[in-house]
Short mmCIF file of C-alpha atoms in Angstrom, two decimals:
data_model
loop_
_atom_site.label_atom_id
_atom_site.label_comp_id
_atom_site.label_asym_id
_atom_site.label_seq_id
_atom_site.Cartn_x
_atom_site.Cartn_y
_atom_site.Cartn_z
CA LYS A 164 0.03 0.02 -0.07
CA TYR A 165 2.67 2.76 -0.12
CA LEU A 166 4.36 1.62 -3.13
CA ASN A 167 2.85 3.50 -6.61
CA SER A 168 2.24 1.33 -9.17
CA GLU A 169 6.02 1.83 -11.28
CA SER A 170 7.62 1.05 -7.64
CA LYS A 171 5.21 -2.36 -7.64
CA ILE A 172 6.50 -3.60 -10.73
CA VAL A 173 10.54 -3.48 -9.47
CA PHE A 174 10.03 -4.48 -6.49
CA SER A 175 8.10 -7.38 -7.67
CA SER A 176 10.53 -8.19 -10.25
CA PHE A 177 13.75 -8.39 -7.15
CA ILE A 178 11.84 -10.08 -5.39
CA PHE A 179 10.03 -12.72 -6.76
CA ASP A 180 11.85 -12.37 -10.01
CA SER A 181 8.29 -11.65 -12.19
CA TYR A 182 10.24 -9.88 -14.97
CA SER A 183 9.53 -5.74 -15.50
CA SER A 184 7.28 -4.90 -18.15
CA ILE A 185 8.41 -1.28 -17.51
CA TYR A 186 9.01 0.29 -21.18
CA SER A 187 12.41 2.80 -20.50
CA LEU A 188 14.20 0.08 -19.30
CA LYS A 189 13.08 -2.48 -22.16
CA GLU A 190 14.01 0.41 -24.34
CA LEU A 191 17.67 0.95 -22.96
CA GLU A 192 17.88 -2.73 -22.60
CA VAL A 193 19.06 -2.44 -18.86
CA VAL A 194 15.59 -4.05 -17.72
CA SER A 195 17.81 -7.62 -16.76
CA PHE A 196 19.65 -5.69 -14.23
CA PHE A 197 16.02 -4.57 -12.38
CA SER A 198 15.40 -8.84 -11.72
CA LEU A 199 16.44 -11.50 -9.48
CA SER A 200 20.31 -12.28 -10.41
CA GLY A 201 22.93 -14.24 -8.03
CA PHE A 202 24.50 -10.81 -8.87
CA HIS A 203 22.32 -9.39 -6.51
CA ILE A 204 22.63 -12.09 -4.27
CA SER A 205 25.98 -12.87 -3.96
CA LEU A 206 26.27 -9.32 -3.24
CA LEU A 207 23.34 -9.48 -0.68
CA ILE A 208 25.41 -11.63 0.58
CA GLU A 209 28.88 -10.81 0.98
CA SER A 210 27.42 -7.40 2.32
CA VAL A 211 26.16 -9.69 5.52
CA PHE A 212 29.81 -10.51 6.30
CA LEU A 213 31.21 -6.57 5.61
CA PHE A 214 32.33 -6.28 8.95
CA ALA A 215 32.41 -9.44 10.40
CA LYS A 216 35.06 -10.96 12.06
CA ARG A 217 36.87 -13.34 10.87
CA LYS A 218 35.40 -17.07 12.33
CA SER A 219 32.35 -15.59 12.60
CA ARG A 220 31.94 -15.00 8.38
CA GLU A 221 33.36 -18.77 8.80
CA LYS A 222 31.26 -20.13 11.03
CA TYR A 223 27.56 -18.21 10.11
CA TYR A 224 28.99 -17.81 6.54
CA ASN A 225 27.45 -21.15 5.21
CA ILE A 226 23.97 -21.10 7.74
CA ILE A 227 23.31 -17.34 6.50
CA LYS A 228 23.12 -17.57 3.24
CA ALA A 229 21.24 -21.22 2.48
CA PHE A 230 18.76 -19.54 4.10
CA ILE A 231 18.81 -16.24 1.68
CA LEU A 232 18.79 -18.29 -1.52
CA LEU A 233 15.81 -20.46 0.62
CA THR A 234 14.03 -17.25 1.00
CA PHE A 235 14.15 -15.90 -2.54
CA LEU A 236 14.34 -19.19 -3.97
CA VAL A 237 10.03 -19.65 -2.31
CA PHE A 238 9.40 -16.75 -3.02
CA SER A 239 10.61 -16.59 -6.14
CA SER A 240 8.02 -19.96 -7.16
CA PHE A 241 11.40 -21.66 -7.25
CA SER A 242 12.37 -20.03 -11.03
CA PHE A 243 14.64 -21.41 -13.13
CA SER A 244 17.95 -18.88 -12.41
CA MET A 245 17.71 -19.24 -8.49
CA ARG A 246 17.11 -23.12 -8.61
CA ARG A 247 20.38 -23.11 -10.89
CA ILE A 248 21.98 -20.99 -8.04
CA PHE A 249 21.10 -22.38 -4.73
CA LEU A 250 21.55 -26.58 -6.49
CA SER A 251 25.26 -24.50 -6.81
CA PHE A 252 25.48 -23.64 -3.72
CA VAL A 253 24.44 -27.21 -1.96
CA ILE A 254 26.97 -29.31 -5.12
CA ASP A 255 29.90 -26.57 -3.87
CA LEU A 256 28.57 -27.46 -0.14
CA ILE A 257 29.06 -31.34 -0.32
CA ASN A 258 32.19 -30.19 -2.70
CA LYS A 259 34.28 -29.07 0.20
CA LYS A 260 33.75 -32.30 2.69
CA ARG A 261 34.82 -34.45 -0.17
CA LYS A 262 38.37 -35.69 -0.12
CA ASN A 263 38.72 -35.44 -4.08
CA ARG A 264 37.35 -32.51 -5.25
CA LEU A 265 36.03 -32.02 -7.76
CA SER A 266 37.40 -28.71 -10.47
CA SER A 267 34.54 -25.75 -11.11
CA LEU A 268 34.27 -26.78 -14.61
CA ASN A 269 32.77 -30.17 -13.16
CA ARG A 270 30.80 -28.41 -10.40
CA LEU A 271 29.01 -26.60 -13.25
CA SER A 272 28.40 -29.96 -15.25
CA LEU A 273 26.80 -31.48 -12.74
CA VAL A 274 24.25 -28.77 -11.72
CA ALA A 275 24.28 -28.22 -15.84
CA LEU A 276 22.85 -32.11 -16.19
CA LEU A 277 20.80 -32.18 -12.68
CA MET A 278 18.88 -29.18 -14.45
CA LEU A 279 18.11 -31.31 -17.64
CA LEU A 280 17.08 -34.29 -15.71
CA PHE A 281 14.32 -33.16 -13.84
CA GLN A 282 13.30 -29.63 -16.22
CA PRO A 283 14.62 -31.46 -20.11
CA TYR A 284 12.68 -28.45 -22.42
CA SER A 285 14.91 -25.55 -20.46
CA ILE A 286 17.37 -26.82 -23.44
CA SER A 287 14.93 -24.85 -25.68
CA SER A 288 14.53 -21.45 -23.40
CA MET A 289 16.21 -18.09 -22.92
CA SER A 290 16.62 -18.68 -19.06
CA PHE A 291 19.85 -21.88 -19.49
CA TYR A 292 20.78 -19.74 -22.58
CA TYR A 293 22.31 -16.70 -20.56
CA SER A 294 23.05 -18.66 -17.80
CA PHE A 295 24.85 -21.96 -18.26
CA PRO A 296 26.86 -21.00 -22.08
CA PHE A 297 29.34 -17.94 -20.72
CA SER A 298 30.00 -19.44 -17.51
CA PHE A 299 31.30 -22.23 -18.81
CA TYR A 300 33.36 -20.10 -20.95
CA LEU A 301 34.82 -18.55 -18.06
CA SER A 302 35.39 -21.51 -16.14
CA ILE A 303 37.17 -22.28 -19.37
CA PHE A 304 38.81 -19.48 -20.09
CA THR A 305 39.24 -16.99 -16.76
CA LYS A 306 40.98 -16.74 -14.15
CA ARG A 307 39.96 -15.71 -10.63
CA LYS A 308 40.70 -12.28 -10.24
CA THR A 309 40.39 -9.22 -8.48
CA GLY A 310 40.23 -5.62 -9.05
CA ILE A 311 38.43 -3.38 -11.46
CA LYS A 312 40.15 -3.62 -13.59
CA GLU A 313 39.49 -7.56 -14.24
CA ARG A 314 35.78 -5.82 -13.83
CA ILE A 315 35.12 -4.17 -16.30
CA LYS A 316 37.50 -6.99 -19.12
CA GLN A 317 34.99 -9.54 -18.24
CA SER A 318 32.23 -6.70 -18.66
CA VAL A 319 33.16 -6.46 -21.52
CA ILE A 320 33.66 -9.76 -22.54
CA SER A 321 30.15 -10.62 -21.38
CA ILE A 322 28.64 -7.34 -24.12
CA LEU A 323 31.02 -10.13 -26.92
CA PHE A 324 29.93 -12.75 -25.55
CA PHE A 325 25.82 -11.99 -26.02
CA LEU A 326 26.43 -9.51 -29.05
CA PRO A 327 24.58 -11.94 -30.87
CA TYR A 328 22.06 -12.35 -28.80
CA THR A 329 21.23 -8.74 -28.68
CA PHE A 330 21.11 -9.00 -31.99
CA ILE A 331 18.16 -11.01 -32.21
CA LYS A 332 16.01 -7.93 -31.56
CA GLY A 333 16.92 -6.22 -35.07
CA TYR A 334 18.97 -3.07 -33.45
CA ILE A 335 21.62 -2.16 -30.92
CA SER A 336 20.93 0.59 -28.19
CA LEU A 337 24.13 2.06 -28.76
CA PHE A 338 24.25 3.88 -25.01
CA SER A 339 22.58 1.27 -23.29
CA LEU A 340 25.91 -0.41 -24.30
CA ILE A 341 28.40 3.24 -21.85
CA PHE A 342 25.48 3.47 -19.32
CA GLN A 343 25.59 -0.59 -17.78
CA PHE A 344 28.69 0.48 -16.22
CA ILE A 345 25.70 3.27 -14.08
CA PHE A 346 22.81 0.97 -13.76
CA ILE A 347 24.51 -2.17 -12.32
CA PRO A 348 25.73 -0.27 -9.30
CA TYR A 349 22.26 1.38 -9.49
CA SER A 350 20.33 -2.19 -9.16
CA PHE A 351 22.03 -3.82 -6.78
CA PHE A 352 21.10 -0.77 -3.83
CA ILE A 353 17.72 -0.35 -5.82
CA PHE A 354 17.53 -4.39 -4.94
CA PHE A 355 18.70 -3.60 -1.03
CA SER A 356 16.15 -0.90 -0.61
CA SER A 357 13.93 -4.10 -1.83
CA VAL A 358 14.89 -6.34 1.03
CA VAL A 359 15.13 -3.63 3.60
CA LEU A 360 11.72 -2.79 2.37
CA THR A 361 10.50 -6.65 3.02
CA ILE A 362 11.34 -5.49 6.71
CA PHE A 363 10.19 -1.91 7.46
CA PRO A 364 6.77 -1.12 4.74
CA PHE A 365 6.41 2.09 5.55
CA PHE A 366 9.73 2.96 3.52
CA GLY A 367 8.28 2.42 0.52
CA TYR A 368 7.70 6.22 0.17
CA VAL A 369 11.76 6.92 -0.34
CA TYR A 370 11.06 3.39 -2.29
CA ASN A 371 9.30 5.34 -4.27
CA HIS A 372 11.39 8.34 -5.22
CA LEU A 373 14.32 5.92 -6.30
CA VAL A 374 12.73 4.28 -9.02
CA SER A 375 10.30 7.64 -9.28
CA PHE A 376 14.34 8.57 -10.51
CA LEU A 377 14.98 4.85 -11.87
CA LEU A 378 12.56 6.66 -14.06
CA PHE A 379 13.38 10.01 -14.94
CA LEU A 380 17.50 8.69 -16.05
CA THR A 381 16.21 6.12 -18.08
CA GLU A 382 13.39 8.30 -19.94
CA THR A 383 15.79 10.79 -20.11
CA ILE A 384 18.97 8.85 -21.82
CA ASN A 385 15.85 7.07 -24.05
CA LYS A 386 15.04 10.40 -25.97
CA ILE A 387 18.82 11.06 -27.31
CA ASN A 388 19.46 7.53 -27.61
CA VAL A 389 20.40 5.81 -30.78
CA PHE A 390 19.01 2.84 -32.05
CA ILE A 391 21.35 0.90 -34.52
CA SER A 392 19.45 -0.86 -37.34
CA VAL A 393 20.58 -4.24 -37.90
CA LYS A 394 19.78 -7.84 -39.57
CA ASN A 395 18.93 -11.68 -37.48
CA PHE A 396 22.41 -13.06 -37.06
CA LEU A 397 22.40 -16.23 -40.00
CA PHE A 398 23.51 -19.34 -38.72
CA LEU A 399 26.34 -19.47 -40.44
CA SER A 400 27.52 -15.90 -39.14
CA ILE A 401 26.41 -16.72 -35.49
CA ALA A 402 29.01 -19.85 -36.15
CA PHE A 403 31.44 -18.03 -37.36
CA TYR A 404 31.84 -15.60 -34.70
CA TYR A 405 31.83 -17.79 -32.25
CA PHE A 406 34.52 -19.61 -33.73
CA ILE A 407 36.10 -16.28 -33.50
CA PHE A 408 35.88 -15.11 -30.29
CA LEU A 409 36.69 -18.43 -28.96
CA SER A 410 40.45 -18.46 -31.06
CA ILE A 411 40.93 -15.36 -29.52
CA SER A 412 39.99 -16.48 -26.02
CA ILE A 413 42.73 -19.58 -27.19
CA LEU A 414 45.75 -17.23 -28.08
CA SER A 415 45.46 -15.09 -24.94
CA ILE A 416 45.70 -18.09 -23.15
CA TYR A 417 49.32 -18.94 -25.27
CA ASN A 418 50.20 -15.08 -25.43
CA TYR A 419 49.85 -15.35 -29.57
CA GLN A 420 49.48 -11.05 -29.23
CA LYS A 421 49.97 -11.03 -32.97
CA GLU A 422 47.90 -13.28 -33.57
CA LYS A 423 45.41 -12.68 -31.52
CA LYS A 424 45.18 -8.96 -32.63
CA ILE A 425 44.61 -10.63 -36.77
CA TYR A 426 41.28 -12.96 -34.94
CA SER A 427 40.41 -9.53 -33.20
CA PHE A 428 39.62 -7.68 -36.44
CA LEU A 429 38.11 -10.49 -37.94
CA LEU A 430 35.79 -10.71 -35.26
CA THR A 431 34.23 -7.82 -36.95
CA VAL A 432 34.13 -9.03 -40.06
CA PRO A 433 30.55 -11.13 -38.77
CA ILE A 434 29.04 -7.50 -37.22
CA ILE A 435 29.77 -5.29 -39.71
CA ILE A 436 27.25 -7.94 -42.20
CA ASN A 437 25.09 -8.22 -40.68
CA PHE A 438 23.93 -4.17 -40.06
CA SER A 439 22.11 -2.58 -42.64
CA PHE A 440 23.10 1.19 -42.48
CA SER A 441 19.42 3.16 -41.01
CA PHE A 442 20.27 4.91 -38.86
CA ILE A 443 16.68 5.47 -37.27
CA LYS A 444 16.06 6.27 -34.02
CA LYS A 445 12.54 4.35 -33.96
CA ASP A 446 10.45 1.80 -35.73
CA GLU A 447 7.55 4.26 -36.55
CA LEU A 448 3.66 3.34 -37.53
CA ILE A 449 2.16 6.47 -39.89
CA PHE A 450 -1.64 7.09 -39.76
CA VAL A 451 -2.42 8.83 -43.32
CA ASP A 452 -5.44 10.84 -43.03
CA VAL A 453 -7.45 10.00 -46.61
CA ASP A 454 -10.73 12.29 -45.94
CA GLN A 455 -13.93 11.56 -47.07
CA GLY A 456 -12.11 7.76 -47.37
CA ASP A 457 -13.75 5.05 -45.93
CA CYS A 458 -9.64 3.72 -45.03
CA THR A 459 -6.50 5.03 -42.90
#
């Protein structure tokens, strides 16, 4: 009762893992940041232990993590993403007690197989393709490193990895790539506020202002945004793109810098050939009034 209609949509997308229908978020291609994800939950868990002592952290970490994951698992009505996150947590917990521990790649494979065993048709869903292929890629080709530089590098890799996915829509929003670095931290701020709201409902008065600012920001950016129309990727283009993308990753591991630069140039080929250079702001529907005629 403390929330307006827009705030209810944002709150539901974070707590109940429902799809946000706010137009300005979809238009700017940042709607995925404003829904429940492992990124938000992991940051929430880390925030809980931010000022905890090391001994307390080791003692209560798994208990509190299990409680938070179970809570969101139930709230989200056992959504695909939450089942995947919770199953990964359980397998990691069991793996720590084993003498012969499984590698991160084997653990990820086990999660994927168990998910498909209980829900085989999920192999055709976008939820599966937005989570597992990129996770497999990171597990094979990247090492866990901290620091701002590595975070930026992973963000760039993520954008390149999912580029063919964005081409399916038929257009690319130039500003969405630039403003993602603003919306990612702000999305966590609103997610954290959503958690506070479940405990203190009257916080809704403040929450409305946070969401209003988000909508003001996205609507303002959309007014000056540039949308580039692109053709849908052909299957051969997708295959060629990922072949080059994986080749660059392999060359990086073995430090072949010269060959890496050549392949990086080749990566632009399947992108360029799929551009249809009609730099339209957005699709338009034009109605022509024909006066006395019984048509439009």
